[in-house]
Coordinates of C-alpha atoms in Angstrom, one line a residue:
Chain R
X186 CA 155.4 32.3 80.4
X187 CA 157.4 34.8 78.5
X188 CA 157.1 34.7 74.8
X189 CA 160.0 33.2 72.9
X190 CA 160.6 36.6 71.2
X191 CA 161.9 37.9 74.5
X192 CA 164.7 35.4 74.5
X193 CA 165.4 34.7 70.8
X194 CA 166.7 37.3 68.3
X195 CA 164.1 39.6 66.9
X196 CA 163.9 40.3 63.2
X197 CA 164.7 43.8 61.9
X198 CA 167.1 46.3 63.4
X199 CA 166.4 46.5 67.1
X200 CA 165.7 49.9 68.6
X201 CA 167.9 51.2 71.4
X202 CA 165.1 50.6 73.9
X203 CA 164.7 47.0 72.7
X204 CA 168.4 46.4 72.8
X205 CA 168.6 47.7 76.4
X206 CA 165.6 45.5 77.4
X207 CA 167.2 42.5 75.9
X208 CA 170.5 43.2 77.6
X209 CA 168.7 43.6 80.9
X210 CA 166.8 40.3 80.4
X211 CA 170.1 38.5 79.7
X212 CA 171.7 40.0 82.7
X213 CA 168.7 39.1 84.9
X214 CA 168.7 35.5 83.6
X215 CA 172.4 35.1 84.2
X216 CA 172.1 36.4 87.7
X217 CA 169.2 34.0 88.3
X218 CA 171.1 31.0 87.0
X219 CA 174.1 31.8 89.2
X220 CA 171.8 32.1 92.2
X221 CA 170.1 28.8 91.5
X222 CA 173.5 27.1 91.1
X223 CA 175.0 28.5 94.3
X224 CA 172.0 28.6 96.6
X225 CA 169.1 26.7 95.1
X226 CA 165.8 27.8 93.7
X227 CA 164.6 29.2 97.0
X228 CA 167.1 31.9 96.7
X229 CA 165.3 33.3 93.7
X230 CA 163.4 36.4 94.8
X231 CA 162.8 39.4 92.7
X232 CA 164.9 41.5 95.2
X233 CA 167.9 39.2 95.2
X234 CA 167.9 38.7 91.4
X235 CA 167.7 42.5 90.8
X236 CA 170.5 43.1 93.3
X237 CA 172.8 40.5 91.7
X238 CA 172.0 41.7 88.2
X239 CA 172.6 45.3 89.1
X240 CA 169.2 46.5 88.0
X241 CA 166.2 47.9 89.7
X242 CA 163.5 45.5 91.0
X243 CA 161.0 47.2 88.6
X244 CA 163.2 46.2 85.7
X245 CA 162.9 42.5 86.7
X246 CA 159.1 42.8 87.0
X247 CA 158.9 44.5 83.6
X248 CA 161.0 41.8 82.0
X249 CA 159.4 38.7 83.5
X250 CA 156.1 39.7 85.1
X251 CA 156.5 37.7 88.3
X252 CA 158.8 35.3 90.1
X253 CA 157.1 32.3 88.4
X254 CA 157.5 34.1 85.0
X255 CA 161.2 34.3 85.7
X256 CA 161.4 30.7 86.8
X257 CA 159.6 29.6 83.6
X258 CA 162.0 31.7 81.5
X259 CA 165.0 30.0 83.3
X260 CA 163.6 26.6 82.6
X261 CA 162.8 27.5 79.0
X262 CA 166.4 28.4 78.4
X263 CA 167.6 25.1 79.9
X264 CA 165.1 23.1 78.1
X265 CA 165.8 24.8 74.7
X266 CA 169.5 24.0 75.1
X267 CA 168.7 20.4 75.9
X268 CA 166.3 20.1 73.0
X269 CA 168.8 21.6 70.6
X270 CA 171.2 18.9 71.8
X271 CA 168.6 16.2 71.2
X272 CA 167.6 17.4 67.8
X273 CA 170.8 18.7 66.2
X274 CA 173.6 18.3 68.8
X275 CA 176.5 16.0 68.8
X276 CA 176.1 12.2 69.2
X277 CA 175.4 10.3 71.4
X278 CA 172.5 12.6 72.4
X279 CA 172.0 14.1 69.0
X280 CA 171.5 12.4 65.6
X281 CA 174.2 10.1 64.2
X282 CA 174.4 7.7 67.2
X283 CA 172.5 4.4 67.4
X284 CA 169.0 4.7 68.9
X285 CA 170.0 2.8 72.0
X286 CA 173.0 5.1 72.6
X287 CA 170.8 8.1 72.1
X288 CA 168.2 6.8 74.6
X289 CA 170.9 6.1 77.1
X290 CA 172.4 9.6 76.6
X291 CA 169.0 11.2 76.8
X292 CA 168.3 9.8 80.3
X293 CA 171.8 10.5 81.5
X294 CA 171.6 14.1 80.3
X295 CA 168.2 14.6 82.0
X296 CA 169.6 13.2 85.3
X297 CA 172.7 15.4 85.1
X298 CA 170.4 18.5 84.5
X299 CA 168.6 17.6 87.7
X300 CA 171.6 18.5 89.8
X301 CA 171.4 22.1 88.8
X302 CA 167.7 22.5 87.7
X303 CA 165.8 19.8 89.6
X304 CA 164.3 22.2 92.1
X305 CA 163.3 24.5 89.3
X306 CA 161.7 21.7 87.3
X307 CA 159.8 20.6 90.4
X308 CA 158.5 24.0 91.0
X309 CA 157.4 24.3 87.3
X310 CA 155.6 20.9 87.5
X311 CA 154.2 21.5 90.9
X312 CA 150.5 20.9 90.0
X313 CA 149.8 17.2 89.9
X314 CA 148.1 17.3 86.4
X315 CA 150.4 20.1 85.2
X316 CA 153.4 17.9 85.2
X317 CA 152.2 16.1 82.1
X318 CA 151.3 19.4 80.4
X319 CA 154.8 20.8 80.6
X320 CA 155.9 21.2 77.0
X321 CA 159.4 19.9 77.8
X322 CA 157.9 16.7 79.1
X323 CA 155.9 16.2 76.0
X324 CA 159.0 16.7 73.9
X325 CA 160.7 14.1 76.0
X326 CA 157.9 11.6 75.5
X327 CA 157.9 12.2 71.7
X328 CA 161.6 11.7 71.6
X329 CA 161.6 8.5 73.6
X330 CA 158.7 7.1 71.6
X331 CA 160.6 7.8 68.4
X332 CA 163.7 6.1 69.7
X333 CA 161.7 3.1 70.9
X334 CA 160.2 2.7 67.5
X335 CA 163.6 2.9 65.9
X336 CA 164.6 0.1 68.3
X337 CA 161.8 -2.1 66.9
X338 CA 159.3 -1.6 69.8
X339 CA 155.9 -1.3 68.1
X340 CA 153.4 -2.0 70.9
X341 CA 152.5 -0.4 74.2
X342 CA 154.6 2.6 73.3
X343 CA 152.6 4.9 75.6
X344 CA 153.1 2.7 78.7
X345 CA 156.7 1.9 78.0
X346 CA 157.7 5.5 77.3
X347 CA 155.8 6.6 80.5
X348 CA 157.8 4.0 82.5
X349 CA 161.1 5.5 81.0
X350 CA 160.3 9.2 81.1
X351 CA 158.6 8.8 84.5
X352 CA 161.8 7.7 86.2
X353 CA 163.4 11.0 85.0
X354 CA 160.7 13.3 86.4
X355 CA 162.0 15.8 88.8
X356 CA 159.8 14.6 91.7
X357 CA 160.8 11.0 91.2
X358 CA 164.5 11.8 90.9
X359 CA 164.3 14.0 94.0
X360 CA 162.7 11.1 95.9
X361 CA 165.4 8.7 94.9
X362 CA 168.1 11.1 95.9
X363 CA 166.4 11.7 99.2
X364 CA 166.4 7.9 99.7
X365 CA 170.2 8.0 99.5
X366 CA 170.9 7.1 95.9
X367 CA 173.7 9.1 94.2
X368 CA 173.6 10.6 90.7
X369 CA 175.9 7.9 89.5
X370 CA 173.6 5.2 90.9
X371 CA 170.6 6.8 89.2
X372 CA 172.5 6.9 85.9
X373 CA 173.5 3.2 86.3
X374 CA 169.8 2.4 87.2
X375 CA 168.6 4.2 84.1
X376 CA 171.1 2.2 81.9
X377 CA 169.9 -1.0 83.5
X378 CA 166.2 -0.1 83.0
X379 CA 166.7 0.9 79.3
X380 CA 168.8 -2.2 78.5
X381 CA 166.2 -4.5 80.2
X382 CA 163.4 -2.7 78.3
X383 CA 164.9 -2.6 74.9
X384 CA 168.2 -4.2 74.9
X385 CA 166.4 -7.5 74.4
X386 CA 168.1 -10.8 74.1
X387 CA 171.8 -10.9 73.9
X388 CA 172.7 -14.6 74.0
Chain V
X257 CA 143.3 10.1 109.0
X258 CA 140.9 8.1 111.3
X259 CA 142.6 5.6 113.6
X260 CA 142.2 2.0 112.5
X261 CA 140.3 1.2 115.7
X262 CA 137.4 3.1 114.2
X263 CA 137.2 0.6 111.4
X264 CA 138.5 -2.6 112.8
X265 CA 136.8 -4.6 115.6
X266 CA 137.6 -3.3 119.1
X267 CA 138.7 -5.7 121.9
X268 CA 136.3 -6.3 124.8
X269 CA 132.5 -6.3 124.7
X270 CA 131.5 -3.1 122.9
X271 CA 129.1 -0.7 124.7
X272 CA 125.8 0.2 123.1
X273 CA 127.1 3.7 122.2
X274 CA 130.2 2.2 120.6
X275 CA 128.1 -0.3 118.7
X276 CA 125.9 2.4 117.4
X277 CA 128.9 4.6 116.4
X278 CA 130.5 1.6 114.5
X279 CA 127.2 0.9 112.7
X280 CA 126.9 4.5 111.7
X281 CA 130.5 4.5 110.4
X282 CA 129.8 1.4 108.3
X283 CA 126.6 2.9 106.9
X284 CA 128.4 6.2 106.1
X285 CA 131.3 4.4 104.4
X286 CA 128.9 2.3 102.4
X287 CA 127.0 5.3 101.3
X288 CA 130.2 7.1 100.3
X289 CA 131.4 4.1 98.3
X290 CA 128.1 3.9 96.4
X291 CA 128.3 7.7 95.7
X292 CA 131.9 7.4 94.3
X293 CA 131.0 4.4 92.2
X294 CA 127.9 6.1 90.7
X295 CA 128.9 9.7 90.4
X296 CA 132.6 10.0 91.1
X297 CA 134.6 11.5 94.0
X298 CA 133.3 15.0 93.4
X299 CA 129.9 13.8 94.6
X300 CA 131.3 13.2 98.1
X301 CA 130.1 16.1 100.3
X302 CA 129.3 15.7 104.0
X303 CA 125.6 16.7 103.1
X304 CA 125.1 14.1 100.4
X305 CA 126.8 11.3 102.2
X306 CA 124.7 12.0 105.3
X307 CA 121.5 12.1 103.3
X308 CA 122.3 8.8 101.5
X309 CA 123.4 7.1 104.8
X310 CA 120.2 8.3 106.5
X311 CA 122.1 10.0 109.3
X312 CA 122.6 13.6 110.4
X313 CA 125.4 15.6 109.0
X314 CA 126.8 16.0 112.6
X315 CA 127.1 12.2 112.8
X316 CA 129.3 12.2 109.7
X317 CA 131.5 14.9 111.1
X318 CA 131.8 13.1 114.5
X319 CA 132.7 9.9 112.7
X320 CA 135.3 11.2 110.2
X321 CA 136.2 14.7 111.2
X322 CA 136.1 16.2 107.7
X323 CA 135.6 15.4 104.1
X324 CA 139.3 14.5 103.7
X325 CA 139.0 12.3 106.8
X326 CA 136.2 10.5 105.1
X327 CA 138.1 10.1 101.8
X328 CA 141.1 8.8 103.7
X329 CA 138.9 6.2 105.5
X330 CA 137.5 5.1 102.1
X331 CA 140.9 4.7 100.6
X332 CA 142.1 2.9 103.8
X333 CA 139.4 0.3 103.4
X334 CA 140.2 -0.3 99.7
X335 CA 143.9 -0.5 100.4
X336 CA 143.6 -2.8 103.3
X337 CA 141.5 -5.2 101.2
X338 CA 144.1 -5.1 98.4
X339 CA 147.0 -5.6 100.9
X340 CA 145.2 -8.6 102.4
X341 CA 145.0 -10.0 98.9
X342 CA 148.7 -9.4 98.3
X343 CA 149.8 -10.8 101.6
X344 CA 147.5 -13.7 102.3
X345 CA 144.9 -13.8 99.5
X346 CA 144.6 -16.4 96.7
X347 CA 147.2 -16.8 94.0
X348 CA 148.1 -15.3 91.6
X349 CA 148.1 -12.1 93.6
X350 CA 148.7 -13.8 96.9
X351 CA 151.4 -16.2 98.0
X352 CA 151.7 -19.6 96.2
X353 CA 152.0 -18.3 92.7
X354 CA 155.3 -17.8 90.9
X355 CA 156.9 -14.3 91.5
X356 CA 156.4 -13.3 87.9
X357 CA 152.7 -14.2 88.0
X358 CA 152.3 -12.3 91.3
X359 CA 153.9 -9.2 89.8
X360 CA 151.7 -9.4 86.8
X361 CA 148.6 -9.8 89.0
X362 CA 149.7 -7.0 91.3
X363 CA 149.8 -4.4 88.4
X364 CA 146.6 -5.8 86.9
X365 CA 144.8 -5.5 90.3
X366 CA 146.0 -1.9 90.8
X367 CA 144.9 -1.0 87.3
X368 CA 141.4 -2.5 87.9
X369 CA 141.1 -0.6 91.2
X370 CA 141.7 2.6 89.4
X371 CA 138.4 2.4 87.6
X372 CA 136.5 2.7 90.8
X373 CA 139.0 4.4 93.1
X374 CA 141.3 6.3 90.8
X375 CA 139.8 9.7 91.5
X376 CA 140.0 9.0 95.2
X377 CA 143.7 7.9 95.0
X378 CA 144.5 11.0 93.1
X379 CA 142.9 13.2 95.7
X380 CA 144.7 11.5 98.5
X381 CA 148.1 11.8 96.6
X382 CA 147.3 15.4 95.5
X383 CA 150.4 17.0 97.0
X384 CA 153.5 16.4 94.8
X385 CA 155.7 15.2 97.5
X386 CA 152.8 13.5 99.4
X387 CA 152.3 10.9 96.7
X388 CA 155.5 9.1 97.8
X389 CA 154.5 9.3 101.4
X390 CA 151.2 7.5 101.0
X391 CA 151.5 4.3 103.1
X392 CA 149.9 2.2 100.4
X393 CA 152.5 3.3 97.8
X394 CA 155.3 2.4 100.2
X395 CA 153.7 -1.0 100.6
X396 CA 153.5 -1.4 96.8
X397 CA 157.2 -0.5 96.5
X398 CA 158.2 -3.0 99.2
X399 CA 156.1 -5.7 97.5
X400 CA 157.5 -5.1 94.1
X401 CA 161.1 -4.9 95.4
X402 CA 160.5 -8.3 97.1
X403 CA 159.1 -9.9 93.9
X404 CA 162.0 -8.4 91.8
X405 CA 164.5 -10.0 94.3
X406 CA 162.7 -13.3 94.0
X407 CA 163.0 -13.0 90.2
X408 CA 166.8 -12.7 90.6
X409 CA 167.1 -8.9 90.1
X410 CA 169.7 -7.8 92.5
X411 CA 170.8 -4.3 91.3
X412 CA 169.1 -1.0 90.8
X413 CA 166.0 -2.2 92.7
X414 CA 165.0 1.3 93.6
X415 CA 165.0 2.6 90.1
X416 CA 163.4 -0.5 88.5
X417 CA 160.6 -0.7 91.1
X418 CA 160.0 3.1 90.7
X419 CA 159.6 2.5 86.9
X420 CA 157.1 -0.3 87.6
X421 CA 155.1 1.2 90.5
X422 CA 155.2 4.7 88.8
X423 CA 153.2 3.5 85.8
X424 CA 150.5 2.4 88.2
X425 CA 150.2 5.7 90.0
X426 CA 146.8 7.3 89.9
X427 CA 148.0 10.4 88.1
X428 CA 149.9 8.5 85.4
X429 CA 147.0 6.0 84.8
X430 CA 144.5 8.9 84.6
X431 CA 146.8 10.6 82.0
X432 CA 147.1 7.5 79.9
X433 CA 143.3 7.0 80.0
X434 CA 142.8 10.6 79.0
X435 CA 145.1 10.0 76.0
X436 CA 142.6 7.4 74.9
X437 CA 144.1 4.1 76.2
X438 CA 141.6 1.6 77.5
X439 CA 141.9 -0.3 80.8
X440 CA 142.7 -3.5 78.7
X441 CA 145.5 -1.7 76.9
X442 CA 146.9 -0.5 80.1
X443 CA 146.9 -4.0 81.5
X444 CA 148.5 -5.3 78.3
X445 CA 151.1 -2.5 78.5
X446 CA 151.9 -3.5 82.1
X447 CA 152.4 -7.1 81.1
X448 CA 154.7 -6.1 78.3
X449 CA 156.7 -3.8 80.6
X450 CA 157.1 -6.4 83.3
X451 CA 158.0 -9.2 80.9
X452 CA 160.6 -6.9 79.2
X453 CA 162.0 -5.9 82.6
X454 CA 162.2 -9.2 84.3
X455 CA 161.1 -11.9 81.8
X456 CA 164.6 -11.9 80.5
X457 CA 165.9 -14.0 77.7
X458 CA 163.6 -16.7 76.4
X459 CA 165.5 -18.1 73.4

């Protein structure tokens, strides 16, 4: 995994070399995102990304170490954006909305991300135990547990949040899409699941 | 995977050779089950199973092909027993009980199986896409969908049954146990999840 300093602004006046490296990294990440969006994650090779970014292949290796380093950096960017939305973005995903609306928006947002980044997420989580160690998943679990607590759920938080977050995991979503469900049906299913779980009695 | 005929009774009067082979298979499976129960799935090697069963290593290879063939046969046995319980066993797991009680008993039964067979299930489902192709999981999904329908749930069955069955998957259960939950807490969590999902309003 690349260190965050490669992607976030560094303190102090950057040297010319560092500025150039950062510009190259940005260009490479942009090229990679475009490739994923147009052709899927399988299109990501060091050669093709270098070609599209207009840099040498050696530059891609220097910036990201390996193909999986590049994929991790791509996912990091996406996940950081999403987390910013959760923690300080606009409602209903961000603070300010009611917990139930935030929970609904959270799942809907994850499901929409899947269309573009699902293959990437799957590749990152490929090892069976690794899936649970992915930092973004742990952030999701923490967020869902917090919202469940705010909704007055105070027992079995681990099992209930696994049931919720689990249905948003890339491998599960891919499975459901392969079985013929549309993104809209997944989002409607998520809403139904959440409302059944925490919507409670509405006589 | 071994063919069922190796484990189930064959039609017609068995020859002496076939009787011997069947007796050896039984002895080998028993030895393997004992090893898993006492030392975990890592203890399953062709050598150790042969030694414990009192047969030659060649006999184990002839009967099951490979270590993974032996593991698959072990899981098959367990799953067949459980499926018999679901389809024609005593209530509350089997027919005759109310759908809600059957659903509760189903999850509780799967969670109890995990204590003995969890490591085995995990090894069988090790490939990330493979988990969903395991026949036993497809049987579980069908069973849960049927019970949900009987409980009056008629929309989003795929998503809701994934949320339920997903929390019983070996990798999820192992994760929750590693996070410090007990089997009893998992069972209580399952009950809560099911009651929230389908228990509906009880004013």
